[in-house]
Short mmCIF file of C-alpha atoms and ligand atoms in Angstrom, two decimals:
data_model
loop_
_atom_site.label_atom_id
_atom_site.label_comp_id
_atom_site.label_asym_id
_atom_site.label_seq_id
_atom_site.Cartn_x
_atom_site.Cartn_y
_atom_site.Cartn_z
CA MET A 379 0.10 -0.02 0.07
CA SER A 380 1.49 3.29 -0.89
CA ASP A 381 0.61 6.85 0.08
CA SER A 382 -1.85 8.83 -2.05
CA VAL A 383 1.20 10.58 -3.12
CA ASP A 384 1.86 10.13 -6.89
CA GLY A 385 4.96 8.51 -8.04
CA THR A 386 4.28 7.72 -11.52
CA ALA A 387 6.55 10.49 -12.68
CA PHE A 388 9.74 8.40 -11.85
CA ARG A 389 8.73 5.73 -14.41
CA ASN A 390 11.20 5.63 -17.17
CA GLN A 391 13.59 7.98 -15.31
CA THR A 392 17.08 7.02 -14.51
CA VAL A 393 17.66 5.97 -11.08
CA GLY A 394 21.36 6.06 -9.95
CA ILE A 395 22.36 3.65 -7.04
CA ILE A 396 25.76 3.87 -5.33
CA GLY A 397 26.72 0.70 -3.55
CA GLY A 398 25.54 -2.83 -4.79
CA GLY A 399 25.46 -4.73 -1.52
CA VAL A 400 22.53 -6.07 0.52
CA MET A 401 20.32 -2.71 0.19
CA GLY A 402 21.77 -1.46 -3.25
CA CYS A 403 20.82 -4.68 -5.04
CA ASP A 404 17.30 -5.13 -3.48
CA LEU A 405 16.61 -1.24 -4.29
CA ALA A 406 18.06 -1.83 -8.03
CA TYR A 407 15.46 -4.69 -8.22
CA ASP A 408 12.65 -2.81 -6.79
CA ALA A 409 13.19 0.33 -8.63
CA ALA A 410 13.57 -1.47 -12.16
CA ARG A 411 10.51 -3.66 -11.46
CA HIS A 412 8.53 -0.58 -11.02
CA GLY A 413 9.73 0.81 -14.34
CA GLY A 414 12.99 2.84 -13.55
CA ARG A 415 16.01 2.68 -15.59
CA VAL A 416 18.72 1.85 -13.06
CA ILE A 417 22.59 2.41 -12.98
CA LEU A 418 24.02 0.64 -10.13
CA VAL A 419 27.74 1.58 -8.97
CA ASP A 420 30.06 -0.26 -7.03
CA LEU A 421 33.94 -0.64 -6.78
CA SER A 422 34.90 -3.48 -8.97
CA ASP A 423 33.87 -5.78 -11.60
CA GLU A 424 33.84 -8.79 -9.46
CA LEU A 425 31.58 -6.84 -6.85
CA LEU A 426 29.08 -6.05 -9.78
CA GLU A 427 29.07 -9.67 -10.89
CA ALA A 428 28.20 -10.63 -7.39
CA ALA A 429 25.44 -7.82 -7.49
CA ARG A 430 24.01 -9.15 -10.70
CA ARG A 431 23.65 -12.62 -8.95
CA ARG A 432 22.10 -11.12 -5.93
CA ILE A 433 19.58 -9.25 -7.95
CA THR A 434 18.67 -12.45 -9.70
CA THR A 435 18.25 -14.37 -6.48
CA THR A 436 16.19 -11.57 -5.05
CA ALA A 437 13.89 -11.57 -8.03
CA ARG A 438 13.64 -15.53 -7.73
CA MET A 439 12.92 -15.20 -3.95
CA VAL A 440 10.17 -12.51 -4.25
CA ARG A 441 8.44 -14.53 -7.04
CA LEU A 442 8.48 -17.85 -5.16
CA THR A 443 7.61 -16.42 -1.86
CA GLY A 444 4.42 -14.71 -3.39
CA GLY A 445 5.93 -11.26 -2.86
CA PRO A 446 4.12 -8.12 -4.36
CA PRO A 447 3.90 -7.86 -8.03
CA PRO A 448 5.26 -6.88 -10.57
CA HIS A 449 7.51 -9.79 -11.40
CA PRO A 450 9.38 -8.87 -14.62
CA ALA A 451 11.33 -11.62 -16.51
CA THR A 452 15.18 -11.97 -15.89
CA ASP A 453 15.99 -10.65 -19.39
CA GLU A 454 13.72 -7.56 -18.72
CA LEU A 455 15.60 -6.74 -15.25
CA ASP A 456 18.94 -7.46 -16.70
CA SER A 457 18.20 -4.78 -19.57
CA ALA A 458 16.72 -2.31 -17.01
CA ILE A 459 19.82 -2.50 -14.52
CA ARG A 460 23.17 -1.20 -15.92
CA LEU A 461 26.20 -2.07 -13.86
CA THR A 462 29.27 0.12 -13.67
CA THR A 463 32.36 1.07 -11.66
CA ASP A 464 32.18 4.70 -13.05
CA LEU A 465 30.38 7.33 -11.01
CA GLY A 466 30.40 9.57 -14.01
CA ASP A 467 27.75 7.45 -15.57
CA LEU A 468 25.36 9.04 -12.99
CA GLY A 469 25.20 12.09 -14.98
CA ASP A 470 21.63 11.01 -16.43
CA ALA A 471 20.09 10.43 -13.24
CA THR A 472 17.13 12.11 -11.92
CA VAL A 473 17.36 10.37 -8.57
CA VAL A 474 20.45 8.98 -6.84
CA ILE A 475 20.39 6.91 -3.80
CA GLU A 476 23.63 6.09 -1.76
CA ASN A 477 23.84 2.79 -0.19
CA ILE A 478 27.50 2.31 0.47
CA ILE A 479 28.83 0.86 3.87
CA GLU A 480 27.88 2.35 7.15
CA ASN A 481 31.22 4.23 7.71
CA ILE A 482 31.21 7.99 8.20
CA ALA A 483 34.76 8.34 6.83
CA ALA A 484 33.92 6.25 3.65
CA LYS A 485 30.86 8.19 3.00
CA ARG A 486 32.43 11.51 3.60
CA GLU A 487 35.08 10.50 1.16
CA LEU A 488 32.66 9.47 -1.47
CA TYR A 489 30.37 12.67 -1.11
CA ALA A 490 33.49 14.95 -1.27
CA GLY A 491 34.14 13.38 -4.75
CA LEU A 492 30.74 13.47 -6.15
CA GLY A 493 30.79 17.33 -6.86
CA GLU A 494 29.32 18.06 -10.31
CA THR A 495 28.28 14.44 -11.19
CA VAL A 496 25.20 14.73 -9.04
CA ALA A 497 24.78 18.57 -9.57
CA ASP A 498 21.58 18.05 -11.68
CA VAL A 499 19.91 15.45 -9.68
CA GLU A 500 16.47 16.34 -8.20
CA LEU A 501 16.62 13.85 -5.19
CA PHE A 502 19.78 12.58 -3.71
CA GLY A 503 18.75 10.09 -0.95
CA VAL A 504 21.02 8.85 1.70
CA ASP A 505 20.14 5.41 2.76
CA SER A 506 22.19 4.99 6.08
CA SER A 507 21.37 3.45 9.10
CA CYS A 508 22.39 5.95 11.48
CA ILE A 509 24.71 8.58 10.02
CA PRO A 510 23.06 12.19 10.25
CA VAL A 511 21.94 13.45 6.97
CA SER A 512 23.13 16.80 7.33
CA THR A 513 26.70 15.99 7.84
CA LEU A 514 26.91 14.35 4.42
CA ALA A 515 24.63 16.99 2.56
CA GLU A 516 26.73 19.75 3.21
CA LEU A 517 29.50 17.94 1.08
CA LEU A 518 27.44 18.23 -2.02
CA PRO A 519 26.88 21.10 -4.24
CA HIS A 520 23.07 21.27 -3.55
CA PRO A 521 22.27 20.33 0.09
CA GLU A 522 18.72 21.20 -0.42
CA VAL A 523 18.02 18.18 -2.76
CA VAL A 524 19.35 15.76 -0.12
CA ALA A 525 17.04 13.73 2.18
CA GLY A 526 17.53 10.60 4.14
CA MET A 527 15.91 7.63 2.53
CA HIS A 528 16.03 4.88 5.25
CA LEU A 529 15.05 1.66 3.41
CA PHE A 530 14.16 -1.42 5.32
CA ASN A 531 15.39 -4.75 4.64
CA PRO A 532 14.29 -6.82 2.48
CA VAL A 533 13.49 -3.68 0.36
CA PRO A 534 10.99 -5.46 -2.10
CA LEU A 535 8.77 -6.89 0.68
CA THR A 536 8.87 -3.99 3.09
CA ARG A 537 6.19 -1.22 2.82
CA LEU A 538 7.87 1.85 4.47
CA VAL A 539 10.64 4.50 3.87
CA GLU A 540 11.63 6.40 6.79
CA ILE A 541 12.34 9.91 5.17
CA VAL A 542 14.83 12.04 6.97
CA ARG A 543 14.44 16.03 6.78
CA GLY A 544 18.15 17.14 7.08
CA ARG A 545 18.91 20.80 8.27
CA LEU A 546 18.83 22.10 4.60
CA THR A 547 16.32 19.80 3.00
CA SER A 548 13.88 21.88 0.96
CA ASN A 549 10.14 20.99 0.95
CA GLU A 550 10.19 20.29 -2.68
CA THR A 551 12.74 17.45 -1.95
CA LEU A 552 10.60 15.96 0.82
CA ASP A 553 7.56 16.00 -1.63
CA ARG A 554 9.95 14.08 -4.21
CA ALA A 555 11.17 11.62 -1.73
CA ARG A 556 7.68 10.65 -0.71
CA ALA A 557 6.86 10.45 -4.37
CA PHE A 558 9.71 8.16 -4.88
CA ALA A 559 8.61 6.04 -2.03
CA SER A 560 5.26 5.76 -3.52
CA PHE A 561 6.89 5.01 -7.04
CA LEU A 562 8.40 2.07 -5.04
CA GLY A 563 4.99 0.97 -3.78
CA LYS A 564 5.71 2.13 -0.30
CA ARG A 565 4.41 4.34 2.24
CA SER A 566 6.71 6.99 3.97
CA VAL A 567 7.04 8.85 7.25
CA VAL A 568 9.11 12.05 7.64
CA VAL A 569 11.32 12.52 10.51
CA ASN A 570 13.85 14.73 11.67
CA ASP A 571 17.61 14.35 11.41
CA GLY A 572 19.79 12.82 14.24
CA PRO A 573 22.04 9.86 14.97
CA GLY A 574 19.96 6.79 13.96
CA TYR A 575 16.90 8.91 13.25
CA ALA A 576 13.82 7.54 14.94
CA GLY A 577 13.96 3.88 14.10
CA ASN A 578 17.53 2.89 14.51
CA ARG A 579 18.12 4.98 17.69
CA VAL A 580 15.62 2.64 19.37
CA LEU A 581 16.29 -0.67 17.35
CA MET A 582 20.13 -0.61 17.69
CA LEU A 583 19.86 -0.13 21.49
CA THR A 584 17.62 -3.04 21.75
CA ILE A 585 19.60 -5.46 19.75
CA ASN A 586 22.72 -4.48 21.88
CA GLU A 587 20.94 -5.07 25.01
CA ALA A 588 19.51 -8.41 23.73
CA VAL A 589 23.00 -9.71 23.16
CA ARG A 590 24.16 -8.41 26.57
CA ALA A 591 21.05 -10.49 27.90
CA VAL A 592 22.27 -13.51 26.20
CA ASP A 593 25.96 -13.08 27.38
CA ASP A 594 24.72 -12.51 30.98
CA GLY A 595 23.05 -15.93 30.60
CA ILE A 596 19.59 -14.60 30.93
CA ALA A 597 18.17 -16.42 27.97
CA SER A 598 19.25 -18.33 24.79
CA PRO A 599 19.09 -16.44 21.61
CA ALA A 600 16.31 -18.91 20.74
CA ASP A 601 14.38 -17.98 24.05
CA LEU A 602 15.00 -14.29 23.93
CA ASP A 603 13.53 -13.96 20.31
CA THR A 604 10.40 -16.19 21.37
CA ILE A 605 9.69 -13.73 24.16
CA PHE A 606 9.50 -10.86 21.41
CA ARG A 607 7.72 -12.95 18.62
CA ASP A 608 5.04 -14.86 21.00
CA GLY A 609 4.95 -12.30 23.96
CA PHE A 610 5.23 -9.02 22.52
CA SER A 611 3.65 -10.21 19.19
CA HIS A 612 6.59 -8.71 17.25
CA ARG A 613 7.07 -10.35 13.77
CA MET A 614 10.77 -11.15 14.50
CA GLY A 615 12.84 -11.13 17.49
CA PRO A 616 15.70 -8.69 17.82
CA LEU A 617 18.51 -11.33 17.28
CA ALA A 618 17.04 -12.63 14.18
CA THR A 619 16.43 -9.03 13.00
CA ALA A 620 20.25 -8.43 13.53
CA ASP A 621 21.05 -11.45 11.49
CA LEU A 622 18.65 -10.18 8.71
CA ILE A 623 20.34 -6.71 8.87
CA GLY A 624 23.86 -8.09 9.15
CA LEU A 625 26.03 -7.95 12.37
CA ASP A 626 28.71 -5.93 10.54
CA THR A 627 26.11 -3.29 9.66
CA ILE A 628 24.67 -3.64 13.22
CA LEU A 629 28.06 -3.20 14.72
CA ALA A 630 28.94 -0.21 12.37
CA SER A 631 25.55 1.50 13.40
CA LEU A 632 26.28 1.17 17.11
CA GLU A 633 29.94 2.77 16.49
CA VAL A 634 28.26 5.68 14.56
CA LEU A 635 25.65 6.11 17.26
CA LEU A 636 28.36 6.00 19.92
CA GLU A 637 30.60 8.52 17.80
CA CYS A 638 27.82 10.97 17.32
CA THR A 639 26.14 10.89 20.59
CA GLY A 640 29.03 9.98 23.24
CA ASP A 641 26.47 7.66 24.85
CA PRO A 642 27.83 4.55 26.39
CA ARG A 643 24.68 2.74 25.87
CA PHE A 644 25.59 2.44 22.30
CA GLU A 645 29.11 0.79 23.11
CA PRO A 646 28.91 -2.49 20.95
CA SER A 647 28.80 -5.61 23.08
CA PRO A 648 32.04 -7.46 23.11
CA THR A 649 30.15 -10.76 21.64
CA LEU A 650 29.03 -8.67 18.83
CA ARG A 651 32.45 -7.61 18.01
CA ARG A 652 33.73 -11.01 18.24
CA MET A 653 31.03 -12.55 15.96
CA VAL A 654 31.95 -9.81 13.43
CA ALA A 655 35.70 -10.50 13.69
CA ASP A 656 34.88 -14.29 13.09
CA GLY A 657 32.95 -13.55 9.89
CA ARG A 658 29.68 -14.77 11.53
CA LEU A 659 27.77 -11.81 10.03
CA GLY A 660 24.12 -13.24 9.85
CA ARG A 661 22.06 -14.38 6.95
CA LYS A 662 24.59 -12.88 4.47
CA THR A 663 27.24 -15.41 5.60
CA GLY A 664 24.88 -18.26 6.51
CA ARG A 665 25.57 -18.02 10.14
CA GLY A 666 24.87 -15.38 12.77
CA PHE A 667 22.95 -15.89 16.16
CA PHE A 668 21.17 -18.50 14.10
CA PRO A 669 22.06 -20.81 11.30
CA TYR A 670 20.59 -20.12 7.61
CA GLY A 671 20.70 -22.58 4.69
CA GLY A 672 20.51 -20.23 1.81
CA ARG A 673 21.46 -16.55 1.37
N1 LIG B 1917 21.33 -4.02 5.74
C1 LIG B 1917 20.27 -3.41 6.17
O1 LIG B 1917 19.32 -4.19 6.70
C2 LIG B 1917 20.17 -1.81 5.98
C3 LIG B 1917 18.84 -1.27 6.27
C4 LIG B 1917 18.87 0.09 5.96
C5 LIG B 1917 19.90 0.82 5.70
N2 LIG B 1917 21.18 0.37 5.50
C6 LIG B 1917 22.25 1.09 5.21
O2 LIG B 1917 22.54 1.13 3.97
C7 LIG B 1917 23.67 1.12 3.49
C8 LIG B 1917 24.25 -0.04 2.86
O3 LIG B 1917 24.06 -1.22 3.58
P1 LIG B 1917 24.34 -2.79 3.09
O4 LIG B 1917 23.68 -3.65 4.30
O5 LIG B 1917 23.84 -2.65 1.71
O6 LIG B 1917 25.91 -2.80 3.06
P2 LIG B 1917 26.85 -3.98 2.22
O7 LIG B 1917 27.98 -3.96 3.09
O8 LIG B 1917 25.88 -5.04 1.92
O9 LIG B 1917 27.17 -3.11 0.87
C9 LIG B 1917 27.78 -2.12 0.64
C10 LIG B 1917 28.42 -1.92 -0.65
O10 LIG B 1917 28.87 -0.61 -0.96
C11 LIG B 1917 29.99 -0.85 -1.73
N3 LIG B 1917 30.83 0.43 -1.58
C12 LIG B 1917 31.58 0.66 -0.64
N4 LIG B 1917 32.41 1.88 -0.87
C13 LIG B 1917 31.85 2.27 -2.02
C14 LIG B 1917 32.11 3.26 -3.03
N5 LIG B 1917 33.00 4.42 -2.57
N6 LIG B 1917 31.47 3.55 -4.16
C15 LIG B 1917 30.60 2.44 -4.54
N7 LIG B 1917 30.34 1.37 -3.80
C16 LIG B 1917 30.85 1.33 -2.59
C17 LIG B 1917 30.55 -2.17 -1.11
O11 LIG B 1917 31.57 -2.79 -2.18
C18 LIG B 1917 29.36 -3.01 -1.06
O12 LIG B 1917 29.05 -3.62 -2.21
C19 LIG B 1917 24.55 1.34 4.84
O13 LIG B 1917 24.76 2.66 5.03
C20 LIG B 1917 23.49 0.68 6.00
O14 LIG B 1917 23.71 1.28 7.10
C21 LIG B 1917 21.21 -1.20 5.90
#
C-alpha cells in the first residue's frame, strides 16, 4: 500500500544507485521492476558480478514467496539495470540513492568526490542506518536536494521508507522523496535528522541489549527471540532482525551512534564485535545468532 502521493513521474526515469550490497541490489531490483532505468555503481567488476547474481536471487525469492508484483522476467530486469564502476555514469540520473557501507569516513570521502556528477540530480537520497543526513548533505553542491531515504530490509517486501529531513532539505525535496517511495509501492514517514533517526536509535539499543542479556546468561538467543515474537507479538525477535540486517552493519551502526552521541549505552557488546571479527555476519554469511541454509 503506497501513500496517495503520485509516484508515476519516476517511471522511465534514470535512478542511480551507489553501492551494490544488500540494500543497493534490492533497491535496484525494486526500482527496475516498477519501471525505472537503473544505473548501479560499485567498486569493482567482481563486486558488480556478485550484485547481478544477488539481484537474480532476489527476483526469484520475491516470485517464489508470493511477494508483491510486478515480477518482470530476468532478461527485462537485466536490460533495465546497468552495472558500472564509473560514478561519472550517474550524470543522466534524476534520482540518486547512496547505499555504501555504514562508515562515516567512507561516506564523507565518497560525497566529497561526487561534486558536479550529481549537480543536476533532483533527489539525492542517503540510505544510511544512523549517520546524520545533514553532515553528508553539506559536502554536495546542492544540499537542499538531499534527504535521508532509510529503506528497510528486504526492500522489495517492506512497505515503508523512513524519510529524514536534513537541516537544509527543501520541502520540494521531501515531496519528491515521498513520491519516490510511492513509486516503489511504499508508504513513508518523515522524521527529523539525528543519529539513528527515529527507528534505528531505538532498534540498535534493543539489539545491543539483547546480546548483553544472552551474554549475561539470562536467556538463549532462541528463547529471547521467542519472547519478542510470541509474547510481544513482534514479527521477528531482535537477534533474528540483527542477522537479517547483517551484524557488520549493526556493529557499524552502534559505532556511529556512539561516535555521534558519546552515549555509552551504544558501546557495542564484546560478543557482537567477536562475531563480526569471526565473519559470523548473519544471513549473508549463512550464520549469525542462528544458522541459515541459503542466502
Ligand atoms: N542492511 C540493512 O538491513 C540496512 C537497512 C537500512 C539501511 N542500511 C544502510 O544501507 C547502507 C548499505 O548497507 P548494506 O547492508 O547494503 O551494506 P553492504 O556492506 O552489503 O554493501 C555496501 C556496498 O557498498 C560498496 N561500496 C563501498 N564503498 C563504495 C564506494 N565508494 N562506491 C561505490 N560502492 C561502494 C561495497 O563494495 C558494497 O558492495 C549502509 O549505510 C547501511 O547502514 C542497511
